C-alpha positions as a LaTeX table, in Angstrom:
\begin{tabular}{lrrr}
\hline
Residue & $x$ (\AA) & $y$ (\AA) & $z$ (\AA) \\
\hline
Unk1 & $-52.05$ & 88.90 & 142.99 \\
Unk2 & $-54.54$ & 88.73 & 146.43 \\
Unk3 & $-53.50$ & 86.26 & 149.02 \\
Unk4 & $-55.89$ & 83.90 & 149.31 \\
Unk5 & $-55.09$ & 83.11 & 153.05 \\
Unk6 & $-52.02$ & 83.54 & 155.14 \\
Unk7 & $-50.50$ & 80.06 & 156.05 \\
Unk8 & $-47.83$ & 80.74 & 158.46 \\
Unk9 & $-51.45$ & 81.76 & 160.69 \\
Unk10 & $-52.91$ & 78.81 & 160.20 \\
Unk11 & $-50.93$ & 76.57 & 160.52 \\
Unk12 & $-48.31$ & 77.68 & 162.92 \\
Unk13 & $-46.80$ & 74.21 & 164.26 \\
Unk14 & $-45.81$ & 73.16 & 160.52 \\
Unk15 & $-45.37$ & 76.30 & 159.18 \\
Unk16 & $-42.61$ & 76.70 & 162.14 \\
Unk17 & $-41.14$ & 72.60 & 161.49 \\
Unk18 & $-40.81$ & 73.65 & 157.65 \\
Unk19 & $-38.70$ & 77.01 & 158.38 \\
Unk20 & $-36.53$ & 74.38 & 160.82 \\
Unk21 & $-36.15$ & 71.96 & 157.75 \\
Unk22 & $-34.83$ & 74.81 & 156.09 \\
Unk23 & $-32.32$ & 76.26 & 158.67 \\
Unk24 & $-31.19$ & 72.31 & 158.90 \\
Unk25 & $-30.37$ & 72.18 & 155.28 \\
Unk26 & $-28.50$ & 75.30 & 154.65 \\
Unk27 & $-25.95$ & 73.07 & 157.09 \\
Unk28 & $-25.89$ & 70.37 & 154.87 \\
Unk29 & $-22.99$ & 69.53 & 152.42 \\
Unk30 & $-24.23$ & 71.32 & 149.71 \\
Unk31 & $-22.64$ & 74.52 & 148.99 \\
Unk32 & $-24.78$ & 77.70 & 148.92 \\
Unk33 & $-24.85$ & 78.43 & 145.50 \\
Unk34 & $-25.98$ & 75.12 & 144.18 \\
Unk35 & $-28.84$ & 75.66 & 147.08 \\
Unk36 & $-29.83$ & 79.13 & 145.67 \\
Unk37 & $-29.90$ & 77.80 & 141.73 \\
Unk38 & $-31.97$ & 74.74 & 142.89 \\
Unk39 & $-34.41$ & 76.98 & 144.54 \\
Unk40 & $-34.83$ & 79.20 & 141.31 \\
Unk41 & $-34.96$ & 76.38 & 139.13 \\
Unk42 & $-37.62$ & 74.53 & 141.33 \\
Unk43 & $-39.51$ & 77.80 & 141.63 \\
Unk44 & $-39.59$ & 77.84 & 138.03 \\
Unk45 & $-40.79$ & 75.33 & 136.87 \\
Unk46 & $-43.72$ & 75.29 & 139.90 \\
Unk47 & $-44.54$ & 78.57 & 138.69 \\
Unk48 & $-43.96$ & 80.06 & 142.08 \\
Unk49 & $-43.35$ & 83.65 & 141.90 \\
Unk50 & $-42.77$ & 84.79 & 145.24 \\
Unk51 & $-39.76$ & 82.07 & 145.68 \\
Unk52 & $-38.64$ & 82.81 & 142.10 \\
Unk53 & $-38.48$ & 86.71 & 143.57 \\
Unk54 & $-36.89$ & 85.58 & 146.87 \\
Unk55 & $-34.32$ & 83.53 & 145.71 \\
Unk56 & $-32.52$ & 85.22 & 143.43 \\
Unk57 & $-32.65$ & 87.82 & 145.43 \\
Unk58 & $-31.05$ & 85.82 & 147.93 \\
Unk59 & $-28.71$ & 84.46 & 145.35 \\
Unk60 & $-27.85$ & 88.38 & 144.14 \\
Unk61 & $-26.58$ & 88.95 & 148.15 \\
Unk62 & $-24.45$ & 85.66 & 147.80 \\
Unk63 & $-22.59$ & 87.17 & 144.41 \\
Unk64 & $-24.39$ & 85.24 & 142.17 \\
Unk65 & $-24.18$ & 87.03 & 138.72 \\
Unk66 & $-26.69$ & 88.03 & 137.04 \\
Unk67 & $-26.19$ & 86.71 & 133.69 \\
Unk68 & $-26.02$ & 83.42 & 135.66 \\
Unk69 & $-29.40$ & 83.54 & 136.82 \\
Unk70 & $-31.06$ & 85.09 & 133.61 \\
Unk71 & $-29.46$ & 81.75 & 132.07 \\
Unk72 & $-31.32$ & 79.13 & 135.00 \\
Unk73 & $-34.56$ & 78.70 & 132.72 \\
Unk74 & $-31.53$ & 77.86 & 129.90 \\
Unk75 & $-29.15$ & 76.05 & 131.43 \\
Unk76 & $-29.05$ & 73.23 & 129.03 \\
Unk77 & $-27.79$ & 75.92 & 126.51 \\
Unk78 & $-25.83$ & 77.63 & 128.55 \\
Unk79 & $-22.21$ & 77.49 & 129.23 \\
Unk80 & $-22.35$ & 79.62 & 131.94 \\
Unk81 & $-22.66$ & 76.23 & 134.40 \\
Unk82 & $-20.41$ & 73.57 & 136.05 \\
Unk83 & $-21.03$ & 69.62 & 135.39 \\
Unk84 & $-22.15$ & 69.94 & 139.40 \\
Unk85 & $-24.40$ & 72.62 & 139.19 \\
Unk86 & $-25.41$ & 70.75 & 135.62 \\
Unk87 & $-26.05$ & 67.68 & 137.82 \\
Unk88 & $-27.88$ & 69.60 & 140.45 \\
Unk89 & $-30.00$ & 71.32 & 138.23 \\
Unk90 & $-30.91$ & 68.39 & 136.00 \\
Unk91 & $-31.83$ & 66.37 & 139.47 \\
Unk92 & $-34.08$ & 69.15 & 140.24 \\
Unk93 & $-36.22$ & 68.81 & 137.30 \\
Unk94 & $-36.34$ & 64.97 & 137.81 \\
Unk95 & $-37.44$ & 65.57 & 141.47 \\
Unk96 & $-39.56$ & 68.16 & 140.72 \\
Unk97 & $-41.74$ & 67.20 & 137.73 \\
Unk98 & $-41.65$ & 63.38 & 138.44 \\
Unk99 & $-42.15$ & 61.15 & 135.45 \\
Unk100 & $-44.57$ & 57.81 & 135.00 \\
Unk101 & $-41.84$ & 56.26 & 134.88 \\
Unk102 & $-39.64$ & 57.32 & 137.87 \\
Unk103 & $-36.18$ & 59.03 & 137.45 \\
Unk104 & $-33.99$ & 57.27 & 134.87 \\
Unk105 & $-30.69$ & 55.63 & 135.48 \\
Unk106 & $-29.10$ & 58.03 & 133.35 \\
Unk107 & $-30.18$ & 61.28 & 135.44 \\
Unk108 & $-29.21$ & 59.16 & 138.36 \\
Unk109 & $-26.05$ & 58.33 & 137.31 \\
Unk110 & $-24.76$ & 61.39 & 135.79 \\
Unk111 & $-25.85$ & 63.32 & 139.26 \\
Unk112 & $-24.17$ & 60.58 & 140.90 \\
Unk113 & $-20.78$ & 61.21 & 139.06 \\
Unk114 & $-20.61$ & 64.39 & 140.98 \\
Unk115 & $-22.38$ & 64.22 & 144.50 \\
Unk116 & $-21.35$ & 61.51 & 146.77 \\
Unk117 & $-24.01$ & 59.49 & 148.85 \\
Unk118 & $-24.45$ & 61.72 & 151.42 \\
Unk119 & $-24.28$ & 64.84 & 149.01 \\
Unk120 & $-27.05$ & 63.41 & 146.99 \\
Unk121 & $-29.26$ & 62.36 & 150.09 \\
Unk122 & $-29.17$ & 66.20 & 151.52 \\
Unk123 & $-29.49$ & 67.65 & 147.65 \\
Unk124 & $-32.91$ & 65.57 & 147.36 \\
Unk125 & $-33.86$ & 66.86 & 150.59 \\
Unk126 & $-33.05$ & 69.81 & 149.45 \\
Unk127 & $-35.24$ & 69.90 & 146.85 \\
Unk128 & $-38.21$ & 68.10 & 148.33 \\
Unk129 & $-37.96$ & 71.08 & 150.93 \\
Unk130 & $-38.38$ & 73.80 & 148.28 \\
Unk131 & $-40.96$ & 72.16 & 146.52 \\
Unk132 & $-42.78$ & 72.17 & 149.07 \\
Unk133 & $-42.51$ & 75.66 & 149.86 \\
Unk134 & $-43.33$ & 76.41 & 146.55 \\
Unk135 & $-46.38$ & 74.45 & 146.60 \\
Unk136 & $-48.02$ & 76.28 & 149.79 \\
Unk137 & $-47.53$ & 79.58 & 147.93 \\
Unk138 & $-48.63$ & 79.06 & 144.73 \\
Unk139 & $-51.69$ & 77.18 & 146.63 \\
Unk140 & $-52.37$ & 80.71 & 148.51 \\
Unk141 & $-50.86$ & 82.86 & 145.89 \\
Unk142 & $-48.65$ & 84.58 & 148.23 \\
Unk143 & $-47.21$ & 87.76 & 146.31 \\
Unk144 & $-43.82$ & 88.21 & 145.73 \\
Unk145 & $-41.73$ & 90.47 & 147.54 \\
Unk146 & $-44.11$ & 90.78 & 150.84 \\
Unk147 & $-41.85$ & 88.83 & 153.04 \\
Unk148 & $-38.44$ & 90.72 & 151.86 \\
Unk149 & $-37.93$ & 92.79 & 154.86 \\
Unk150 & $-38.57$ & 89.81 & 156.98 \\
Unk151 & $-36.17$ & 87.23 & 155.50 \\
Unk152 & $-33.55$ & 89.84 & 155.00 \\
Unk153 & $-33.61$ & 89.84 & 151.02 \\
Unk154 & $-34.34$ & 93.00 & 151.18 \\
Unk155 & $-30.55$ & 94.58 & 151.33 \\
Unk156 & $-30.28$ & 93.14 & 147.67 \\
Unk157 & $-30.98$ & 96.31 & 145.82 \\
Unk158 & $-33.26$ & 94.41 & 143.56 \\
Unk159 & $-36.74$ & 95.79 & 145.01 \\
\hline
\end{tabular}
């Protein structure tokens, strides 16, 4: 994969206010490891491969298991998840690959069941955030793993 152009160059001022978004929600009341399998799952399904490489490395250094994140593209099958992370997951593909017709009371309601108000609010945030990091590197097909040393992902033994 060639980098088409390097971003973070370019545009320094909102490269710089996304990183802050970022550093902002890791503060929010979502725990980390419902953060690191929203950022896989997004990263999935945007076909990003440089976040899909960075976050579960980052999720390896926060003891994620691995049979945990081989099973993120299955969760629906898998047992291997808790209704939260379910939730959390399920709200992530509603967010992510927004329908015609919105998100459905259902998906609401069931992700509602387990965040409260304020939960939910930073978890969409969350995910809008991501998303939006995935979408500036698949635009610019940033390769994976040429940031490791940089964001620290590097200590996960998985280079």
């Amino acid at each position: 994969m060639t980098q088409r152009l390097n971003y973070q160059q370019q545009s320094p001022e909102l490269f710089k206010k996304l990183v802050e978004l970022g550093m902002l929600l890791k503060k929010s009341s979502i725990e980390e490891s419902i953060h690191d399998l929203v950022d896989i799952r997004a990263s999935q399904l945007n076909g990003c491969a440089f976040c899909v490489d960075m976050h579960v490395k980052e999720a390896t250094m926060h003891g994620e298991r691995a049979l945990r994140l081989h099973h993120v593209a299955i969760w629906r099958e898998s047992d291997l998840f808790s209704p939260r992370e379910r939730a959390a997951l399920a709200w992530t593909e509603a967010l992510t690959r927004i329908s015609p017709l919105g998100v459905s009371d259902e998906i609401y309601e069931r992700v509602r069941s387990q965040y409260s108000e304020k939960e939910l609010s930073d978890l969409t945030f969350h995910i809008m955030s991501i998303n939006a990091w995935n979408r500036v590197n698949v635009a610019f097909r940033i390769p994976p793993g040429i940031y490791d040393k940089a964001f620290g992902v590097d200590k996960s033994g998985l280079a």
